[in-house]
Structure formats: structure tokens, C-alpha cells
Coordinates of C-alpha atoms and ligand atoms in Angstrom, one line a residue:
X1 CA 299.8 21.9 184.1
X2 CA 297.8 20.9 187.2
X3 CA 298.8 18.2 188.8
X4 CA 295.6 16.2 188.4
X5 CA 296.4 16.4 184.3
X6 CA 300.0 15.3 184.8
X7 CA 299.8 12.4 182.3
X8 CA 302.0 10.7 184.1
X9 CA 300.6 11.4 187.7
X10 CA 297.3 9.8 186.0
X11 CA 298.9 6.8 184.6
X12 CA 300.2 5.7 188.2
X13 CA 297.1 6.8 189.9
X14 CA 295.4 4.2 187.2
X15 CA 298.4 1.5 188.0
X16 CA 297.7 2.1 191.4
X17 CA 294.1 1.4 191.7
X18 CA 294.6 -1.8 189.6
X19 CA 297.3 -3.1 191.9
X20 CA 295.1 -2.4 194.9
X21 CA 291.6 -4.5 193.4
X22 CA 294.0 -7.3 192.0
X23 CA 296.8 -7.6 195.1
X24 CA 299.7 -7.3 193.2
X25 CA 302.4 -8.0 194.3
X26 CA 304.3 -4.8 196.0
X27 CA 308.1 -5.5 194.4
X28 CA 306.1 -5.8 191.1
X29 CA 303.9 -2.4 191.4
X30 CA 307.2 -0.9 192.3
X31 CA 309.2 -1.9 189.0
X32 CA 306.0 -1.2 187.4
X33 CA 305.3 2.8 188.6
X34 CA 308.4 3.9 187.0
X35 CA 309.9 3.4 183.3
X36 CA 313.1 1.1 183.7
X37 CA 315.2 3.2 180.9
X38 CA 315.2 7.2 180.8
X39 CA 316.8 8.5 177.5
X40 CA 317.3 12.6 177.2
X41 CA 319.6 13.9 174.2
X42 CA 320.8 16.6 173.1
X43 CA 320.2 16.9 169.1
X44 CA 322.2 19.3 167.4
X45 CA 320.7 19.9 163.4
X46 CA 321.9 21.9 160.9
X47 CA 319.4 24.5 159.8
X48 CA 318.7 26.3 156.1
X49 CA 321.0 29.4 157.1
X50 CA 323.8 26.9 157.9
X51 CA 323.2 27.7 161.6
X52 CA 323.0 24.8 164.4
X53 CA 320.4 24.6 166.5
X54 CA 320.0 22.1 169.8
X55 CA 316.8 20.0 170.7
X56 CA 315.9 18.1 173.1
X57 CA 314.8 14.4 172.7
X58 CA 313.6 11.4 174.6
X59 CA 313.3 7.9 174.3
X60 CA 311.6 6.5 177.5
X61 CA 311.8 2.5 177.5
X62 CA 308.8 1.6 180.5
X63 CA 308.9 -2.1 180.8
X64 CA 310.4 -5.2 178.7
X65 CA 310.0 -7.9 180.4
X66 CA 307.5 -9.3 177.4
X67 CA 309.8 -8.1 174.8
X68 CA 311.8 -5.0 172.7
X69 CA 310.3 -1.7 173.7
X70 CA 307.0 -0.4 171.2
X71 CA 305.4 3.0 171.0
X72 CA 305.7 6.2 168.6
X73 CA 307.8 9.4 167.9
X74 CA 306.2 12.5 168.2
X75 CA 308.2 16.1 167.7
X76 CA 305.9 18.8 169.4
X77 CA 306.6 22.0 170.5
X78 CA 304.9 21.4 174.3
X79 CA 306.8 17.7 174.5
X80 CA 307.3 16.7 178.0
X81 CA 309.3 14.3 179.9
X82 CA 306.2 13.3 181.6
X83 CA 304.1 12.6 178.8
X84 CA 306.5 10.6 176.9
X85 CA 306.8 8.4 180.3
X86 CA 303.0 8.2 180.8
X87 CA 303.1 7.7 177.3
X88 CA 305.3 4.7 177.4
X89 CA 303.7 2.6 180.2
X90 CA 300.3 2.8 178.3
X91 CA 302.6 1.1 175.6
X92 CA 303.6 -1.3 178.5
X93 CA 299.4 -2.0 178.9
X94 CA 298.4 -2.0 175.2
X95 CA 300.8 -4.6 173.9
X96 CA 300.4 -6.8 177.0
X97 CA 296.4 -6.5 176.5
X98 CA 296.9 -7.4 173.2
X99 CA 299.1 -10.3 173.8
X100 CA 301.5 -8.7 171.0
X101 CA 305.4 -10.0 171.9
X102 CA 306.5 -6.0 173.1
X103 CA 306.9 -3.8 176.0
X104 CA 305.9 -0.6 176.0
X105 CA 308.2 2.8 175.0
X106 CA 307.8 6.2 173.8
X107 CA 310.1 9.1 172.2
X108 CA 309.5 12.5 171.1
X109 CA 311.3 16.0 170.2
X110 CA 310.8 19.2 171.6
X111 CA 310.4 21.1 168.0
X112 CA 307.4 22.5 166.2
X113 CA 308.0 20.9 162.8
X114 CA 305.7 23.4 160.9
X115 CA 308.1 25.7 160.9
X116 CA 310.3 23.3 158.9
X117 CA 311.5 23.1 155.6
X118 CA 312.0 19.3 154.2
X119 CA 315.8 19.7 154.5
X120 CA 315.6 20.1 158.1
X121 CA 312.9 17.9 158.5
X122 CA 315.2 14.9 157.3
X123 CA 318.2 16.5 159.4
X124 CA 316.2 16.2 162.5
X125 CA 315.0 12.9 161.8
X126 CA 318.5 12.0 161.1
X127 CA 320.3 13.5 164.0
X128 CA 317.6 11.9 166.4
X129 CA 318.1 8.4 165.3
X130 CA 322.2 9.2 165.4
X131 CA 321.5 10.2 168.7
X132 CA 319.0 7.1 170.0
X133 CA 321.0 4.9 167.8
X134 CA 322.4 2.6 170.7
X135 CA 319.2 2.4 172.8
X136 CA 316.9 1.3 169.4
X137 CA 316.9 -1.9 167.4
X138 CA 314.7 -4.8 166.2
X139 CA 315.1 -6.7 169.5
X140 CA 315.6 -4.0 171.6
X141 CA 312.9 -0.8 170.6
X142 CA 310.9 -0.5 167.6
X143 CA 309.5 3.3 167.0
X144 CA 306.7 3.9 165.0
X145 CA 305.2 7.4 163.6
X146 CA 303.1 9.4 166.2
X147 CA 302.0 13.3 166.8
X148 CA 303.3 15.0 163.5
X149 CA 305.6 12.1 162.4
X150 CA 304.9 10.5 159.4
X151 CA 305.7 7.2 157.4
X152 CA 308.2 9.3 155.4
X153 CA 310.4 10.8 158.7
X154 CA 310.1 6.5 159.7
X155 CA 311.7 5.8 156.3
X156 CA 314.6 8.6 156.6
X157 CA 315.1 7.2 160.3
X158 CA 315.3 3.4 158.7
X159 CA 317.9 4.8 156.5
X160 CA 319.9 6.2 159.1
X161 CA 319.8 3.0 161.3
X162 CA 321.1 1.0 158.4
X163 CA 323.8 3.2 157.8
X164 CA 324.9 3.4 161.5
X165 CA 324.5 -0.7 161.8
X166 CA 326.2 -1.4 158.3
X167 CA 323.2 -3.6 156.7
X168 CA 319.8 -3.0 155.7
X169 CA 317.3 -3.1 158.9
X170 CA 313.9 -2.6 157.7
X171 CA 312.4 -4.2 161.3
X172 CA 313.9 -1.6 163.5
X173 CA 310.9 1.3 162.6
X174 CA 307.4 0.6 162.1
X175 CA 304.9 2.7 160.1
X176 CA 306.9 3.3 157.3
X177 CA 305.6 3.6 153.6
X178 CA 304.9 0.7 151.7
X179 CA 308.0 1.3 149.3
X180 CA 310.4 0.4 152.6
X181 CA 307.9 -2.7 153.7
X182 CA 305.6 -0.9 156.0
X183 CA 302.5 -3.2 156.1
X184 CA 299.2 -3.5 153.9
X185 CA 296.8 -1.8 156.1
X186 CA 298.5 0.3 158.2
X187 CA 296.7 4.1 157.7
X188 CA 293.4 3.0 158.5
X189 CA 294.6 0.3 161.5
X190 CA 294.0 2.1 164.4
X191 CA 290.3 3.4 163.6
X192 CA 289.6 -0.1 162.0
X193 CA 290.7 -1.7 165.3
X194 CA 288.3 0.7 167.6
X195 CA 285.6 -0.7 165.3
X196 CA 285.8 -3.9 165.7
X197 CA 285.4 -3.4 169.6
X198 CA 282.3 -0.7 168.8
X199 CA 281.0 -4.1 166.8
X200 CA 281.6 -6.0 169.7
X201 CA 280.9 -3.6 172.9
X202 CA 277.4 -2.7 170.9
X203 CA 276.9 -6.6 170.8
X204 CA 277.4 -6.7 174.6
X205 CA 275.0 -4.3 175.2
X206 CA 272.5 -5.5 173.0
X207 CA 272.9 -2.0 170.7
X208 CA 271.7 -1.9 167.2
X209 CA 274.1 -0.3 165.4
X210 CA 272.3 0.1 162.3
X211 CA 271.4 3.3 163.0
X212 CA 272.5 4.3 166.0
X213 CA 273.9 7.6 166.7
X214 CA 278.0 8.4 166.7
X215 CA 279.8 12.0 167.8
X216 CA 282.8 12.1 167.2
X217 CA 285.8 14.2 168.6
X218 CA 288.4 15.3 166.0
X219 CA 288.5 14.7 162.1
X220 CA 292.6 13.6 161.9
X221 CA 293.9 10.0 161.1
X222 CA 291.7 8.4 164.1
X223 CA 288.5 10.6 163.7
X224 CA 288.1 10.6 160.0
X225 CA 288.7 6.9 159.5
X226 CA 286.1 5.9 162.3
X227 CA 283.3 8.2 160.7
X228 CA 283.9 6.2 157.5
X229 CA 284.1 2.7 159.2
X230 CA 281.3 3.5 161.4
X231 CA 279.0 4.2 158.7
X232 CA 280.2 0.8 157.4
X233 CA 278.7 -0.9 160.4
X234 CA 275.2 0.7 159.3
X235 CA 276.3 3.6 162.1
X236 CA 274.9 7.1 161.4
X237 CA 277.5 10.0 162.6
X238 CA 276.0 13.0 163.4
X239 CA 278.3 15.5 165.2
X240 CA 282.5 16.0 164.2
X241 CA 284.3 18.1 165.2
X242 CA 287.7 19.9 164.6
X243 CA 290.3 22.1 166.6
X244 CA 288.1 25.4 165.3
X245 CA 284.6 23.5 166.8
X246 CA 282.0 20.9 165.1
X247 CA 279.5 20.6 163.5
X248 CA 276.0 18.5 164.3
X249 CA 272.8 17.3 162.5
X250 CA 270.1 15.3 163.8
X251 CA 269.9 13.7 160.3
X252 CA 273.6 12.5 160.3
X253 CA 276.6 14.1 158.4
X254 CA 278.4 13.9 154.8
X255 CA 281.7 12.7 154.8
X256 CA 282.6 13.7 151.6
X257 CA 281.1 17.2 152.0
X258 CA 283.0 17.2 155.6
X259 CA 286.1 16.2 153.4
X260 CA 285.5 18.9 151.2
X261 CA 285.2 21.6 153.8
X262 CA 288.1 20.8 155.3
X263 CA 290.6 20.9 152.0
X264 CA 289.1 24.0 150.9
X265 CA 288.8 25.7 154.0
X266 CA 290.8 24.4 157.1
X267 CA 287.9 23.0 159.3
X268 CA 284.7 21.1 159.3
X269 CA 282.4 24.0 160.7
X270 CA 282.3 25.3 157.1
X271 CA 280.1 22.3 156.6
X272 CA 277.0 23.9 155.7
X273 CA 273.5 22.6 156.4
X274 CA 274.3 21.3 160.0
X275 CA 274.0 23.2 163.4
X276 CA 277.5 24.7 165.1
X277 CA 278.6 23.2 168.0
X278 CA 281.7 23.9 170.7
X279 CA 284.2 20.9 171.1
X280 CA 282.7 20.7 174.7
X281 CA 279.1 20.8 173.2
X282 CA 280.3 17.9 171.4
X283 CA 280.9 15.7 174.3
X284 CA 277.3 16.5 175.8
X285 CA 275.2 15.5 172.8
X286 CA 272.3 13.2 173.4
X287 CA 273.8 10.2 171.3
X288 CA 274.5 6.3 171.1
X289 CA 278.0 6.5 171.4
X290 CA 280.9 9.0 171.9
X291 CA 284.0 8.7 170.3
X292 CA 287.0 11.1 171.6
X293 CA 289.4 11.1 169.1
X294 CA 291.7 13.8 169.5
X295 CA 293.4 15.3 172.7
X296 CA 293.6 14.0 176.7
X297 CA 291.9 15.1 179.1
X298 CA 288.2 15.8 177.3
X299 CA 285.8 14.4 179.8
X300 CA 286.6 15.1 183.4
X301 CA 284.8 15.9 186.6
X302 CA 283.3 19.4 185.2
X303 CA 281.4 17.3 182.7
X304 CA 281.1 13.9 183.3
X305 CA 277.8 13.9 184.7
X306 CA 276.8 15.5 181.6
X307 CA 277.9 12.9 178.9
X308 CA 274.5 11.5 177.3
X309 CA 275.8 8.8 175.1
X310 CA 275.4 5.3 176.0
X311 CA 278.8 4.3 175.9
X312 CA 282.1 5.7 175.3
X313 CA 285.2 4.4 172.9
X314 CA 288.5 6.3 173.6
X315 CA 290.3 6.4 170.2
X316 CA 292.4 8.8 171.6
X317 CA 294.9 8.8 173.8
X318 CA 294.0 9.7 177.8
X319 CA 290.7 11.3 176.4
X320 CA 289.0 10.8 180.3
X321 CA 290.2 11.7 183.7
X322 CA 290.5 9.1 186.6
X323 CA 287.6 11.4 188.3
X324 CA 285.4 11.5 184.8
X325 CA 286.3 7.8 184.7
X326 CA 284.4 7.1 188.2
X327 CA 281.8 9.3 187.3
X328 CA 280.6 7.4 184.2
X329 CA 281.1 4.0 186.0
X330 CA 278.4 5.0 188.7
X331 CA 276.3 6.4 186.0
X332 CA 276.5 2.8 184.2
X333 CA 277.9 4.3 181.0
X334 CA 280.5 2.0 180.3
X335 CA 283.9 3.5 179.0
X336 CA 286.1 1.7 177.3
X337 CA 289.7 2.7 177.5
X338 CA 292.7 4.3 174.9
X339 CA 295.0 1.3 175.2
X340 CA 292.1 -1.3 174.2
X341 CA 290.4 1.2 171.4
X342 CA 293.2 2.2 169.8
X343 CA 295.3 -0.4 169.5
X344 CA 295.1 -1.9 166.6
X345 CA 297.5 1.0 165.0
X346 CA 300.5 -0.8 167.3
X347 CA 298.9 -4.5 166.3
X348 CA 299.4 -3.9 162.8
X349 CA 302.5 -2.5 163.4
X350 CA 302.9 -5.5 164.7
X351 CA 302.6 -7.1 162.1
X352 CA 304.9 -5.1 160.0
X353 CA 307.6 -6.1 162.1
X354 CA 307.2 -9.9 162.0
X355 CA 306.7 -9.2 158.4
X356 CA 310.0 -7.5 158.1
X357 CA 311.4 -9.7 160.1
X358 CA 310.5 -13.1 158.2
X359 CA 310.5 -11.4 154.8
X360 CA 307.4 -12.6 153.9
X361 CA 304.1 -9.8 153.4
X362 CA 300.2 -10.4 153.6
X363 CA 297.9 -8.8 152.0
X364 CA 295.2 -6.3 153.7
X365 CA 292.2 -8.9 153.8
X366 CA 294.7 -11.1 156.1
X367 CA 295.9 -8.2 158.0
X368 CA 292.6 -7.2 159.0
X369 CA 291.5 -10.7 159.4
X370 CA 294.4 -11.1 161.7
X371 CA 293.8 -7.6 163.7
X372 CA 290.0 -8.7 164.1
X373 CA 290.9 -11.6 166.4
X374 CA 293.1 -10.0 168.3
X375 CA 291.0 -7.2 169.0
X376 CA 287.8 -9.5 169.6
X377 CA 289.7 -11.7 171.9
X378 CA 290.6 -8.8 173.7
X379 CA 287.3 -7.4 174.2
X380 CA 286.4 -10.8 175.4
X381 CA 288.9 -11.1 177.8
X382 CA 288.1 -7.8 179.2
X383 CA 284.3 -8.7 180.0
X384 CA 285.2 -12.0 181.2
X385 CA 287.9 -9.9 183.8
X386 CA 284.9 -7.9 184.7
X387 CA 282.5 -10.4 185.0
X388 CA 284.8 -12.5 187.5
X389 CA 285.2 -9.7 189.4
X390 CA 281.8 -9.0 189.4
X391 CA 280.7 -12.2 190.7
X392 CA 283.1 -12.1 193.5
X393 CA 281.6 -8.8 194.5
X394 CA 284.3 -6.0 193.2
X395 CA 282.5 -4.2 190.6
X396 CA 285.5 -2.9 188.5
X397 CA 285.7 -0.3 185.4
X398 CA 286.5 -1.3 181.4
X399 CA 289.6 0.2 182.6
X400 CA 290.2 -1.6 185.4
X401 CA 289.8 -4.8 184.1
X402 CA 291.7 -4.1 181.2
X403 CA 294.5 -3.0 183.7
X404 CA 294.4 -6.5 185.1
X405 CA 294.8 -8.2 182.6
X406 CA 297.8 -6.2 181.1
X407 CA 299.2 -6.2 184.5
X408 CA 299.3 -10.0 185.3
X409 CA 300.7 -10.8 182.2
X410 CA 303.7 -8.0 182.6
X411 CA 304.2 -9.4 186.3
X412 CA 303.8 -13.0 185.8
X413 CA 306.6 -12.4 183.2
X414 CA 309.0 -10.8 185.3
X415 CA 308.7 -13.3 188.0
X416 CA 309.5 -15.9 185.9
X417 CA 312.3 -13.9 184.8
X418 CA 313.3 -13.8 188.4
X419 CA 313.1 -9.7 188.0
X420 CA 311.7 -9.8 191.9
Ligands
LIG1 P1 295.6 14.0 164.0 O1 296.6 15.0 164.3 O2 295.6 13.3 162.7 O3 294.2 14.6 164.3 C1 293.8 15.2 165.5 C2 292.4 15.8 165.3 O4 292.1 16.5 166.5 C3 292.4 16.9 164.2 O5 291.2 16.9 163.5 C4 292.5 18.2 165.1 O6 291.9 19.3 164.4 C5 291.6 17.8 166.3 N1 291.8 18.6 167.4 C6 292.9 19.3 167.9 N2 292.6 20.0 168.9 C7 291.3 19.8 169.2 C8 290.4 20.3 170.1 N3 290.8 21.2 171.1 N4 289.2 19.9 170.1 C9 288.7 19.0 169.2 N5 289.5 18.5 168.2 C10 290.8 19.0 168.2 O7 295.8 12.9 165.2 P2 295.3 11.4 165.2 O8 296.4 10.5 164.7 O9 294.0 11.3 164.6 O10 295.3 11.1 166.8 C11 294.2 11.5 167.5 C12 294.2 10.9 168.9 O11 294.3 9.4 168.7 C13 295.5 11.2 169.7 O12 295.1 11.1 171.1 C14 296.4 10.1 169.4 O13 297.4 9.8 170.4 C15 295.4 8.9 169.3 N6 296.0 7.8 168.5 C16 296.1 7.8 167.2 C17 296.7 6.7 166.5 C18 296.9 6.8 165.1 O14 297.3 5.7 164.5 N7 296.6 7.8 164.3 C19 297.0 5.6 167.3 C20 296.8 5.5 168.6 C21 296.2 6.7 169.3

């Protein structure tokens, strides 16, 4: 990987330029530019032909000063130390810009879990939590499903916990099916949050949404749920698109056709009655706003000047480049970043952890009532960040001023801790 797309290279260049416009304080940037807890295991799982086989896991804890370590499990084949630490401090950034009681953490597996049968599925599952056993807990790290792990791997995990601990501990995993007291409102959480800040960024800007114009980039959990809640917001979508390519139309797009094409044939570019477009076609439409939602490191110096939408939501993770970042600053498109957009999958979960934790559920209307104000107030807090800044003459990014605020909160709550 080049070193200008080491995820972790870019969350430290992005730490670092926040510490410089804010003046933060040196013995705080230093804490702050590595993870304070590395975890690497080695998992040994039984396999169908009674064979044992040896993965490696992590479990990166970045900073918990503000409370027990958050942040998903993935298990991919191309799983790096690096990610899972870049990974962790944007943890670090989204629960201390939500003002949710965490720190940030991240785990994942080197495995490719499509080759899997159920059986060793639930092994691995099993044997990871066996193995992160002493380093996880309610108080202490609270994982949560991520990259091809689902509600049903949280549950075996869960399981496996309570064993190891001798009492059931439903608080210790987030994200898991409703049947083990995951929370009303969960699936749809994290595209439902990035709406709520389209509904107020497009408010900013004085943007009609009825009507205005939405690519999107990837049709998983994030994508498809946007295109639906978008269009709830009077929004018209009019490009998707897939890991095979997209699809666009002038006159907007079905989502029950897009659904449709998908089941029966893998990808959206079966869609029929819309023009075929590349991923990186995609990104260059002429459009109201652009929502990446699938992979890192879409929009970067080779195409930034070429973006056309009016503003951009990151619903995925690391979707733009430092460089691409800059870029769409200058060009006034403002660009508002992963750990705002996409948090409301961690504020819901959340919310499933105080749930657990006092016994007592909501339903979905509170839940989303709940994640609304959080994800309002901080949008709010971001422009008023920006604004100051402004004012005094230090015109900063979205992402900057996000940083900020995430940052001061993170520092000003290890110096009362007397951590430096
Ligand atoms: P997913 O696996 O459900 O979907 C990913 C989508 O991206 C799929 O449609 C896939 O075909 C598409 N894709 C893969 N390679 C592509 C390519 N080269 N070009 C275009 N599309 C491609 O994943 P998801 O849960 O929707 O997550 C998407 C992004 O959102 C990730 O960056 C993830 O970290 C982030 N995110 C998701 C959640 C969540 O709750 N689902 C929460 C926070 C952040």
C-alpha cells in the first residue's frame, strides 16, 4: 500500500493538522498519535476436517480517557494492524464528537469468512472472544459487528463472554439481534444518522432537498438505507452503484427494481432503463450531493478537482484523502467527514448498551428521537467550531473542526485525569 493510503499514516496526518490550528498541547498530541493498548492473538479453530488452523487477531484499544473502549469487529482477508489502529482512533473522534460516554477501539481477524461453513463460523467467533476475553468487558471495551460480522457472530461472542465470566453479560457486545437485547433501531442507525446531518447540512446551505439530486457509492447496509431515507426527505437518487459499477438516470432510480436486480443477479448494473456508469464515473456526476458509501480512499488528488456535487457526506469510512480533502475545501464544496456522518450506527449502539445495562428498552420512535439530537447538536457544534474559527481568521475544513471538537474533549479529559 502506498504510504499516502496507509490508514493510519492518514489518521495522524489528520490529528496532526488539528493539533497545529487548535495549539494543543504537545504531551497530549503525543498520547493521542498512538493507540494506548495493542492486542495481537493467535486464534487456533477447529475446522470441518477436524484440522486446526491459526489466525491472527487484533483488538486495538486507542484512547479511554472518556470511557470503556467502542468500535467494531471485522474478519477480512486483507486485515491489517494498521487499519484496525487508524480504525480505532476514529472511534476515539466519533464517540468524543458525539458526546457518547466511550473511547475509541477496534478488532478484526485475518480470515475470509466466505469460505466458511456455519460451524466454523461460530468456532472462530468463539475462539476470538476466548482469546480477547481479558482485554473486553462492559466497562472496559464493548465490540460491535463491522466488515462481514453480523448481529448473529455478536450473539455467539455474548455467549462465550458469559460463559468465560460465569453470569449473563448482555452489555459487553453491541449489535446483536433483538432476541439477545440488541436495540430497536439498530439496522438502519447508521444511514438514518447521515440523514439527519444531509437535513441539516442542506439547511445550512440553503439546499432544497425536495428534489435535489443524490449519487451514491455502494448499495450495502449504509448505501441502500440512505437511497431509501433520502427519498424520504423528498431527495431524488439518481446514480448507485455496486462493486461490479453503477448505474445512473437523469430521471432518478427505482429502489425496488435496484433491489430486485441485485437478488436476482448479484449487482445493480442489471438495472435496466438507466445509463452504465464506472464507480469512478460515479464520483464525477454533476449532482446535489455525493454520498460515498463503501470503501476508503474514493476521492483523492487524481479526482478531486473533478467532484461536481455541491457537497459531500462520507457514510463510509476514510472515503477522501487528506489531499482530496484540501482540494474540495478550496473549491468551496464542503465535505463533511466519516466520524460525523456515520455515526449514528455507534450512537445507537449506544444506546443498546445503556439499555442493557439498566434493563429497561425503548422503542424505535424514542431511539430515533434520541439519535436525532445527538446528531443535530453535533452538526451544530461543528458549524459553530468553524464559524469561531472563521471569525478569528483560520478558515478550517468540516473535518477540522470536527477534529477540534473531539480532540478538546479527549484532552481536557485526560488532564483532569492528571494523564499529562
Ligand atoms: P456493506 O458490505 O454492506 O456494503 C458495501 C457496499 O460497497 C456493497 O454494495 C459493495 O458492493 C460496495 N463496494 C465494494 N467495493 C466497491 C467498489 N470498488 N466500488 C463501489 N462499491 C463497492 O458495507 P456497509 O456496512 O454498507 O459499509 C460501507 C461503508 O460504510 C464502509 O466504509 C463502512 O466502514 C462504513 N460504515 C458502515 C456502518 C454500518 O453500520 N453499516 C457504520 C459506520 C461506517
Amino acid at each position: 500500500m502506498p504510504e499516502e493510503l496507509n490508514p493510519f499514516k492518514i489518521a495522524q496526518e489528520q490529528l496532526d493538522e488539528a493539533a497545529e490550528v487548535m495549539n494543543l498541547d504537545k504531551q497530549a498530541h503525543a498520547i493521542l498519535r498512538e493507540p494506548m493498548q495493542t492486542v495481537i492473538m493467535n486464534i487456533p479453530v477447529k475446522m470441518r476436517n477436524g484440522a486446526t488452523k491459526v489466525f491472527t487477531g487484533f483488538r486495538v484499544i486507542h484512547n479511554n480517557a472518556r470511557g470503556p473502549g467502542k468500535g467494531g469487529l471485522r474478519f477480512h482477508p486483507q486485515e491489517s494492524l494498521d487499519t484496525v489502529k487508524a480504525l480505532a482512533s476514529w472511534m476515539t473522534w466519533k464517540c468524543s464528537l458525539g458526546n457518547i460516554p466511550f473511547g475509541g477501539a477496534k478488532g478484526g481477524v485475518i480470515c475470509d469468512p466466505k469460505t466458511f461453513n456455519p460451524q466454523e463460523l461460530e468456532n472462530l467467533s468463539r475462539a476470538y472472544m476466548r482469546a480477547v476475553c481479558r482485554f473486553i468487558g462492559p466497562d472496559v471495551d464493548v465490540p460491535a459487528p463491522d466488515v462481514y460480522t453480523t448481529p448473529q457472530i455478536m450473539a455467539w461472542m455474548m455467549d462465550e463472554y458469559s460463559k468465560l465470566v460465569g453470569h449473563t453479560e448482555f452489555g459487553t457486545i453491541t449489535g446483536k439481534p433483538l432476541e439477545t437485547w440488541g436495540s430497536a433501531g439498530r439496522f438502519d442507525s447508521t444511514a438514518m444518522g447521515g440523514m439527519y446531518v444531509l437535513r441539516e447540512a442542506a439547511a445550512h446551505m440553503k439546499m432544497k432537498l425536495k428534489g435535489a439530486k443524490i449519487a451514491i457509492q455502494g448499495f450495502g447496509n449504509a448505501g441502500a438505507y440512505a437511497f431509501e431515507l433520502a427519498e424520504k426527505l423528498g431527495a431524488e437518487v439518481v446514480a448507485i452503484s455496486d462493486s461490479h459499477g453503477g448505474v445512473y438516470s437523469k430521471k432518478g432510480l427505482d429502489l425496488e427494481k435496484l433491489k430486485q436486480a441485485k437478488d436476482k443477479t448479484g449487482s445493480v448494473v442489471t438495472y435496466k432503463g438507466a445509463e452504465k456508469v464506472s464507480n469512478e464515473e460515479l464520483l464525477e456526476l454533476d449532482v446535489d450531493v455525493l454520498i460515498p458509501a463503501a470503501l476508503e480512499s474514493q476521492i483523492t488528488k487524481a479526482n478531486a478537482d473533478k467532484i461536481k456535487a455541491k457537497m459531500v457526506l462520507e457514510l463510509a469510512n476514510g472515503p477522501v484523502t487528506p489531499d482530496a480533502d484540501k482540494i474540495l475545501f478550496e473549491r468551496k464544496i464542503p465535505d463533511y467527514p466519516d466520524f460525523l456522518v456515520n455515526s449514528g450506527g455507534v450512537i445507537v449502539s449506544y444506546f443498546e448498551w445503556a439499555q442493557n445495562r439498566q434493563g429497561y428498552y425503548w422503542g424505535t420512535e424514542e431511539v430515533y428521537e434520541r439519535l436525532d439530537a445527538i446528531m443535530t447538536k453535533s452538526f451544530k457544534d461543528l458549524i459553530d467550531v468553524q464559524q469561531k474559527y472563521g471569525a478569528a481568521g483560520k478558515k478550517i475544513t468540516p473535518r477540522t473542526a470536527a477534529y477540534i471538537i473531539a480532540v478538546s474533549r479527549v484532552a481536557a479529559s485526560m488532564k483532569a485525569r492528571g494523564w499529562y
